Amino acid sequence: MLDLVKTFLARHGFSSSVDTEAILASFLEEMHNGLVGKASSLAMLPAYVGLPKTLKQAHPVWVMDAGGTNLRVATVSFNDNSPLIEDFQSSAMPGTQQYLEAKDFYKSLASKLNQLTSKSNELGICFSYPAQILPNHDGKVLRLTKELHVKNVEGSLVAHSIGQALKEMSGKVANNSIVLNDTVADLLAGIALDRQNKYRSYVGFILGTGTNCAYMESSAAIKAVKLDGEHSVGPVMAVNIESGNFNRLAMSAFDLRLDQSSRAPGRQILEKMISGAYLGRLVFEILLQAGSEQVISDAAYQMLKQLGAIETKSLNVLLDPELDALALFPAFDAKDLAIAAGVAGAVLDRASALTAINIAAATISAAKSSSHDERPICIAADGSTFFKAYSFKERVQTHLHLILDSRGIQWQIVQLEDGPLLGAAVAALSLL
């Protein structure tokens, strides 16, 4: 059955295996080009945040995590570097369920902050979309990803827009605001939680609805912007790779079809191959094609057309033998289920290899920019797809061992809880 699946996929240019070293070399080249200001699919955005100083203790700050699926707000403080999260609220991210104008988008964000108690004058905003962080710590929106539907938002300033909406709403203000990407937030959370100085450098990594990496880069290597004087934050600075936009990848007919049906064709190519917003859609596209070619039964094909979609979380049902796939796909016979499992497995195999390259490129760069001692690199990881997709983390680790161990780089994946909230708090406290 696996040979049948492999032959079918190959007819459409899809392979579950990739040339790891060739893609890694291209990834590192794109990173270098972005750092020095050359044309690149990787933006390599400076975060204007260095290694955090000692955190001010017992000082609450407002935090907002504008994620791919959920909007979370809270107040956070640290006591003996242990975090305390209070006033926590979570809701659907504005723009995921309906189109919004930019003004209404920011008003929706501010309304959630307005529900918090006025405990602080500092606000840390974790903004999980491509944004150019400015030296004044605001963020200029480059574009929205993850199928978020907001009109006329490109070019707007995140902290300023939220602050204006909040002030108009209630008169509340945050005297000090800072915007950072979610992977930078995870990186900072990893640093804050490393109370025993176990690691020589840090990588932030997310694979959930979308994907991205950040790492600590030598400030001297960042040539695309001037980092002298007031813009300098020390010998190293967090860099947001915006790795989901990496595009030097061979695309199958299925990838091309999914890309053309997305909100932003031609963008976020890596993200569309590995992230939770797209993996289920990709498997669905492949199985629809299998139905049209009679690779699966007509009953299964008709059921797929009636379903209209497969969610990424449903792939576990196809792959995990302990779960009842027939309960989700009752029209599938044993052959159909085997083919569907083979397709899902192939898609996740390719995604795990590409995910490992994504992480490895950041880890190799972090190692190059840090002290050359025997301590490992901390990979502060977050995201439901990475941790919950069937055996996905284990597949990625297998690839990472092959890539990083051969280069003599020690590494450790650390699973974060509330990484974006904690990292946003660390960033806000750095303003004091």
Coordinates of C-alpha atoms in Angstrom, one line a residue:
M1 CA 0.0 0.0 0.0
L2 CA 2.9 2.4 0.8
D3 CA 4.3 1.8 -2.7
L4 CA 0.9 2.7 -4.2
V5 CA 0.9 5.9 -2.2
K6 CA 4.5 6.7 -3.1
T7 CA 3.9 6.2 -6.8
F8 CA 0.7 8.3 -6.7
L9 CA 2.5 11.2 -4.9
A10 CA 5.5 11.0 -7.2
R11 CA 3.2 11.5 -10.2
H12 CA 2.4 14.9 -8.8
G13 CA 5.9 15.8 -7.8
F14 CA 5.6 15.1 -4.0
S15 CA 8.3 13.3 -2.1
S16 CA 8.4 12.8 1.7
S17 CA 12.2 13.0 1.7
V18 CA 14.2 16.2 1.1
D19 CA 17.8 17.0 0.5
T20 CA 18.5 18.2 4.0
E21 CA 22.0 19.6 3.5
A22 CA 21.2 21.5 0.3
I23 CA 18.1 23.1 1.8
L24 CA 20.0 24.0 5.0
A25 CA 22.7 25.6 2.9
S26 CA 20.1 27.7 1.0
F27 CA 18.4 28.6 4.3
L28 CA 21.7 29.8 5.9
E29 CA 22.5 31.8 2.7
E30 CA 19.1 33.5 2.8
M31 CA 19.6 34.3 6.5
H32 CA 23.0 35.9 5.6
N33 CA 21.5 37.9 2.8
G34 CA 18.7 39.2 5.0
L35 CA 21.2 40.2 7.7
V36 CA 23.3 42.3 5.3
G37 CA 20.4 43.9 3.4
K38 CA 20.4 41.8 0.2
A39 CA 17.3 40.4 -1.4
S40 CA 16.1 37.4 0.6
S41 CA 12.9 35.5 1.4
L42 CA 14.0 35.8 5.1
A43 CA 13.4 39.3 6.5
M44 CA 15.8 38.8 9.5
L45 CA 14.2 41.5 11.5
P46 CA 16.2 43.0 14.4
A47 CA 14.1 42.9 17.6
Y48 CA 16.1 45.7 19.4
V49 CA 16.2 43.4 22.5
G50 CA 19.4 42.0 23.8
L51 CA 20.2 39.7 26.7
P52 CA 17.8 40.8 29.5
K53 CA 19.2 42.3 32.7
T54 CA 18.0 41.2 36.1
L55 CA 14.3 41.3 36.1
K56 CA 12.6 43.8 38.4
Q57 CA 10.9 41.8 41.0
A58 CA 7.2 41.9 42.0
H59 CA 6.5 44.6 39.4
P60 CA 3.4 43.7 37.3
V61 CA 3.2 44.5 33.6
W62 CA 0.4 44.3 31.1
V63 CA 0.9 41.6 28.5
M64 CA -0.9 40.7 25.3
D65 CA -0.4 37.7 23.1
A66 CA -1.9 38.2 19.7
G67 CA -1.5 34.7 18.4
G68 CA -2.5 32.8 15.3
T69 CA -5.8 31.5 16.8
N70 CA -6.3 33.1 20.2
L71 CA -5.9 36.5 21.8
R72 CA -4.7 36.3 25.4
V73 CA -4.1 39.1 27.9
A74 CA -2.9 39.1 31.5
T75 CA -0.8 40.9 34.1
V76 CA 2.6 39.2 34.8
S77 CA 5.2 39.7 37.5
F78 CA 8.3 37.9 38.6
N79 CA 9.2 36.9 42.2
D80 CA 12.7 35.3 42.5
N81 CA 12.4 35.0 38.7
S82 CA 9.4 32.8 39.0
P83 CA 6.5 34.1 37.0
L84 CA 3.1 35.0 38.4
I85 CA 0.3 35.3 35.8
E86 CA -2.9 37.1 36.9
D87 CA -6.1 38.5 35.4
F88 CA -5.7 36.0 32.5
Q89 CA -8.3 36.2 29.7
S90 CA -8.5 34.4 26.4
S91 CA -10.7 34.9 23.3
A92 CA -10.7 34.3 19.6
M93 CA -8.2 36.4 17.7
P94 CA -10.1 39.2 15.9
G95 CA -10.0 38.7 12.2
T96 CA -10.1 34.9 12.3
Q97 CA -13.8 34.7 11.9
Q98 CA -14.7 37.8 9.9
Y99 CA -13.1 40.6 7.9
L100 CA -12.3 43.7 9.9
E101 CA -11.0 47.2 9.1
A102 CA -7.7 48.0 10.8
K103 CA -9.3 50.5 13.2
D104 CA -11.8 47.9 14.4
F105 CA -9.1 45.3 14.7
Y106 CA -7.1 47.5 17.0
K107 CA -10.2 48.5 18.9
S108 CA -10.9 44.8 19.5
L109 CA -7.4 44.3 20.8
A110 CA -7.6 47.3 23.1
S111 CA -11.0 46.3 24.5
K112 CA -9.4 43.2 26.0
L113 CA -6.7 45.2 27.7
N114 CA -9.4 47.6 29.0
Q115 CA -10.8 44.7 31.0
L116 CA -7.6 44.3 33.0
T117 CA -7.0 46.1 36.3
S118 CA -4.8 49.2 36.1
K119 CA -1.8 47.6 37.8
S120 CA 0.9 48.8 35.5
N121 CA 2.2 51.5 33.1
E122 CA 4.2 49.0 31.1
L123 CA 2.8 46.9 28.2
G124 CA 4.4 44.0 26.4
I125 CA 2.7 43.0 23.1
C126 CA 3.6 39.7 21.5
F127 CA 2.5 40.1 17.9
S128 CA 2.6 36.9 16.0
Y129 CA 2.7 38.3 12.5
P130 CA 5.4 39.9 10.3
A131 CA 6.2 43.3 11.7
Q132 CA 9.3 45.5 11.5
I133 CA 10.3 46.4 15.1
L134 CA 11.4 50.0 15.3
P135 CA 14.1 51.4 17.5
N136 CA 11.4 53.0 19.7
H137 CA 10.0 49.4 20.3
D138 CA 6.8 49.8 18.3
G139 CA 6.1 47.4 15.5
K140 CA 5.2 48.3 11.9
V141 CA 2.9 45.7 10.3
L142 CA 4.4 44.2 7.1
R143 CA 1.6 41.8 6.4
L144 CA -0.7 39.4 8.1
T145 CA -0.4 35.7 7.8
K146 CA -2.2 32.6 9.1
E147 CA -5.3 33.5 7.1
L148 CA -6.1 36.5 9.3
H149 CA -8.6 38.9 7.6
V150 CA -7.9 42.5 8.4
K151 CA -8.1 45.3 5.7
N152 CA -5.7 48.2 5.4
V153 CA -3.5 47.1 8.3
E154 CA -0.2 47.0 6.5
G155 CA 2.1 49.9 7.6
S156 CA 0.2 50.6 10.8
L157 CA 2.0 50.8 14.2
V158 CA 0.9 48.1 16.6
A159 CA 1.6 49.7 20.0
H160 CA 0.6 53.2 18.9
S161 CA -2.7 52.0 17.4
I162 CA -3.6 49.9 20.4
G163 CA -2.7 52.8 22.7
Q164 CA -4.8 55.2 20.8
A165 CA -7.8 52.9 20.9
L166 CA -7.4 52.2 24.6
K167 CA -7.1 55.9 25.4
E168 CA -10.2 56.7 23.4
M169 CA -12.1 53.9 25.0
S170 CA -11.3 54.5 28.7
G171 CA -8.5 57.0 29.1
K172 CA -6.1 54.2 30.2
V173 CA -2.6 54.6 28.9
A174 CA 0.6 52.5 28.9
N175 CA 3.6 54.9 29.3
N176 CA 6.0 52.3 28.1
S177 CA 5.1 49.8 25.4
I178 CA 7.1 47.3 23.5
V179 CA 6.2 45.0 20.5
L180 CA 7.9 41.7 19.8
N181 CA 7.3 38.7 17.7
D182 CA 6.1 35.5 19.4
T183 CA 9.4 33.6 18.6
V184 CA 11.4 36.4 20.2
A185 CA 9.0 36.2 23.2
D186 CA 9.7 32.5 23.5
L187 CA 13.4 33.2 23.3
L188 CA 13.2 35.7 26.1
A189 CA 11.1 33.3 28.1
G190 CA 13.8 30.7 27.7
I191 CA 16.4 33.1 29.0
A192 CA 14.3 34.2 31.9
L193 CA 13.6 30.6 33.0
D194 CA 17.3 29.6 32.7
R195 CA 18.0 30.5 36.3
Q196 CA 21.1 28.2 36.5
N197 CA 22.8 29.6 33.3
K198 CA 22.7 26.1 31.7
Y199 CA 22.7 27.3 28.1
R200 CA 25.2 29.3 26.1
S201 CA 22.7 30.8 23.7
Y202 CA 19.0 30.6 22.9
V203 CA 16.6 29.9 20.0
G204 CA 12.9 30.6 20.0
F205 CA 10.8 28.3 17.9
I206 CA 7.1 28.0 17.2
L207 CA 5.1 25.5 15.2
G208 CA 1.4 25.9 15.7
T209 CA -1.0 27.6 13.4
G210 CA 2.1 29.2 11.8
T211 CA 5.8 28.8 12.2
N212 CA 8.9 30.9 12.8
C213 CA 12.3 31.0 14.5
A214 CA 14.3 33.6 16.3
Y215 CA 17.8 33.5 17.8
M216 CA 20.5 35.6 19.4
E217 CA 22.8 37.1 16.6
S218 CA 26.0 39.0 16.9
S219 CA 25.1 42.7 16.6
A220 CA 28.2 43.2 14.4
A221 CA 26.7 40.8 11.8
I222 CA 23.5 42.8 11.4
K223 CA 24.4 45.1 8.6
A224 CA 21.0 46.0 7.2
V225 CA 20.3 48.5 9.9
K226 CA 22.6 50.8 12.0
L227 CA 22.9 49.5 15.6
D228 CA 25.2 52.1 17.1
G229 CA 24.5 54.6 19.8
E230 CA 20.9 54.5 21.2
H231 CA 20.0 51.6 18.9
S232 CA 22.7 49.3 20.4
V233 CA 21.5 46.8 22.9
G234 CA 24.9 45.0 23.5
P235 CA 27.0 42.4 21.7
V236 CA 24.1 40.2 20.7
M237 CA 20.5 41.0 19.6
A238 CA 17.5 38.9 19.1
V239 CA 16.6 38.5 15.4
N240 CA 13.2 37.4 14.1
I241 CA 14.0 35.3 11.0
E242 CA 10.4 35.2 9.7
S243 CA 11.3 31.7 8.6
G244 CA 7.8 30.7 7.5
N245 CA 8.5 32.8 4.3
F246 CA 11.5 30.7 3.2
N247 CA 10.8 29.9 -0.4
R248 CA 13.7 28.0 -1.9
L249 CA 11.8 24.8 -1.9
A250 CA 10.5 22.4 -4.5
M251 CA 6.7 22.6 -4.6
S252 CA 4.5 19.7 -5.7
A253 CA 1.3 20.2 -7.7
F254 CA -0.5 19.9 -4.4
D255 CA 1.6 22.6 -2.8
L256 CA 1.0 24.9 -5.8
R257 CA -2.8 24.3 -5.6
L258 CA -2.9 25.0 -1.9
D259 CA -0.7 28.1 -2.3
Q260 CA -3.0 29.5 -5.1
S261 CA -6.1 29.0 -2.9
S262 CA -4.5 30.8 0.1
R263 CA -5.0 34.4 1.1
A264 CA -1.4 35.3 0.1
P265 CA -0.2 33.3 -2.9
G266 CA 3.5 33.1 -3.3
R267 CA 4.2 33.9 0.4
Q268 CA 4.9 31.8 3.5
I269 CA 5.9 28.8 1.4
L270 CA 7.7 26.9 4.2
E271 CA 4.8 27.7 6.5
K272 CA 2.3 26.2 4.1
M273 CA 4.4 23.0 4.1
I274 CA 4.7 22.5 7.8
S275 CA 2.3 24.5 9.9
G276 CA -1.0 23.6 11.5
A277 CA -3.0 26.1 9.4
Y278 CA -2.1 24.1 6.3
L279 CA -1.2 20.5 6.9
G280 CA -4.8 19.3 7.1
R281 CA -5.6 21.3 4.0
L282 CA -2.7 19.8 2.1
V283 CA -3.7 16.2 3.0
F284 CA -7.3 17.1 1.9
E285 CA -6.0 18.3 -1.4
I286 CA -4.0 15.2 -2.0
L287 CA -6.9 12.8 -1.0
L288 CA -9.3 14.7 -3.3
Q289 CA -6.9 14.1 -6.2
A290 CA -6.6 10.5 -5.1
G291 CA -10.4 10.3 -5.4
S292 CA -10.5 11.9 -8.8
E293 CA -7.9 9.3 -10.0
Q294 CA -9.8 6.4 -8.3
V295 CA -6.9 5.7 -6.0
I296 CA -9.4 5.6 -3.2
S297 CA -13.0 4.4 -3.4
D298 CA -15.8 6.6 -4.8
A299 CA -17.6 6.4 -1.4
A300 CA -14.5 7.9 0.3
Y301 CA -14.2 10.5 -2.5
Q302 CA -17.8 11.6 -2.1
M303 CA -17.5 11.8 1.6
L304 CA -14.4 14.0 1.3
K305 CA -16.2 16.4 -1.0
Q306 CA -19.1 16.5 1.5
L307 CA -16.7 17.2 4.4
G308 CA -15.0 20.0 2.4
A309 CA -11.9 20.0 4.7
I310 CA -9.7 18.0 7.0
E311 CA -8.4 19.7 10.1
T312 CA -4.7 19.2 11.0
K313 CA -5.6 17.7 14.3
S314 CA -7.6 15.0 12.5
L315 CA -4.4 13.6 11.0
N316 CA -3.6 12.0 14.4
V317 CA -6.8 9.9 13.9
L318 CA -5.5 8.5 10.6
L319 CA -2.0 7.8 12.0
D320 CA -2.5 6.7 15.6
P321 CA -3.5 3.0 15.7
E322 CA -5.1 3.5 19.1
L323 CA -7.7 6.0 17.6
D324 CA -10.8 5.0 15.7
A325 CA -10.4 6.4 12.2
L326 CA -13.7 5.0 11.1
A327 CA -15.5 7.2 13.5
L328 CA -14.3 10.2 11.6
F329 CA -14.2 8.7 8.1
P330 CA -17.1 6.1 8.2
A331 CA -17.3 5.8 4.4
F332 CA -13.6 4.7 4.1
D333 CA -12.9 1.0 3.7
A334 CA -9.7 -0.6 5.0
K335 CA -7.8 0.3 1.8
D336 CA -9.0 3.9 1.9
L337 CA -7.8 4.3 5.5
A338 CA -4.4 2.8 4.7
I339 CA -4.0 5.1 1.7
A340 CA -5.1 8.1 3.8
A341 CA -2.7 7.2 6.6
G342 CA 0.1 6.8 4.0
V343 CA -0.6 10.3 2.6
A344 CA -0.8 11.9 6.1
G345 CA 2.4 10.1 7.1
A346 CA 4.2 11.3 4.0
V347 CA 3.1 14.9 4.5
L348 CA 4.2 14.8 8.2
D349 CA 7.5 13.1 7.2
R350 CA 8.4 16.0 4.9
A351 CA 7.1 18.6 7.4
S352 CA 9.3 17.1 10.1
A353 CA 12.4 17.2 7.9
L354 CA 11.7 20.9 6.9
T355 CA 11.0 21.8 10.5
A356 CA 14.3 20.4 11.6
I357 CA 16.1 22.5 8.9
N358 CA 14.2 25.5 10.2
I359 CA 15.4 24.9 13.8
A360 CA 18.9 23.8 12.8
A361 CA 19.6 27.0 10.8
A362 CA 18.8 29.2 13.8
T363 CA 20.7 26.9 16.2
I364 CA 23.8 26.9 14.0
S365 CA 23.7 30.7 13.8
A366 CA 23.1 31.0 17.5
A367 CA 26.1 28.7 18.2
K368 CA 28.3 30.8 15.9
S369 CA 27.4 34.0 17.7
S370 CA 27.9 32.7 21.3
S371 CA 30.7 31.6 23.5
H372 CA 32.3 28.4 22.4
D373 CA 31.9 26.3 25.5
E374 CA 30.3 22.9 26.1
R375 CA 26.9 24.2 27.2
P376 CA 24.0 23.4 24.9
I377 CA 21.9 25.8 22.9
C378 CA 18.4 26.1 24.4
I379 CA 15.6 25.7 21.8
A380 CA 12.7 27.2 23.6
A381 CA 9.8 25.6 21.7
D382 CA 6.1 26.3 21.6
G383 CA 3.1 25.3 19.4
S384 CA 0.5 22.6 19.3
T385 CA 1.5 21.2 15.9
F386 CA 5.0 20.5 17.1
F387 CA 4.0 18.9 20.4
K388 CA 0.7 17.3 19.5
A389 CA 0.9 16.0 15.9
Y390 CA 1.5 12.3 15.9
S391 CA 5.1 11.5 16.7
F392 CA 6.1 14.8 15.1
K393 CA 8.5 16.0 17.8
E394 CA 10.3 12.7 17.8
R395 CA 10.7 12.8 14.0
V396 CA 12.1 16.3 14.1
Q397 CA 14.6 15.3 16.9
T398 CA 15.8 12.5 14.7
H399 CA 16.6 14.9 11.9
L400 CA 18.2 17.4 14.4
H401 CA 20.6 14.8 15.7
L402 CA 21.8 14.1 12.2
I403 CA 22.2 17.8 11.4
L404 CA 23.5 19.3 14.7
D405 CA 25.4 16.4 16.3
S406 CA 27.6 16.0 13.3
R407 CA 28.5 19.7 13.7
G408 CA 29.4 19.2 17.3
I409 CA 26.6 21.4 18.5
Q410 CA 24.9 20.4 21.8
W411 CA 21.2 21.3 22.0
Q412 CA 18.1 20.8 24.1
I413 CA 14.5 21.4 23.3
V414 CA 12.6 23.0 26.2
Q415 CA 8.8 23.0 26.1
L416 CA 7.4 26.3 27.2
E417 CA 4.2 27.1 29.0
D418 CA 2.9 30.6 28.3
G419 CA 6.1 31.5 26.5
P420 CA 4.6 34.5 24.6
L421 CA 3.1 36.0 27.8
L422 CA 6.3 35.5 29.8
G423 CA 8.5 36.8 27.0
A424 CA 6.3 39.9 26.5
A425 CA 6.6 40.5 30.3
V426 CA 10.4 40.2 30.2
A427 CA 10.5 42.7 27.3
A428 CA 8.2 45.1 29.1
L429 CA 10.4 44.9 32.2
S430 CA 13.4 45.6 30.1
L431 CA 12.0 49.1 29.6
L432 CA 12.4 50.0 33.2

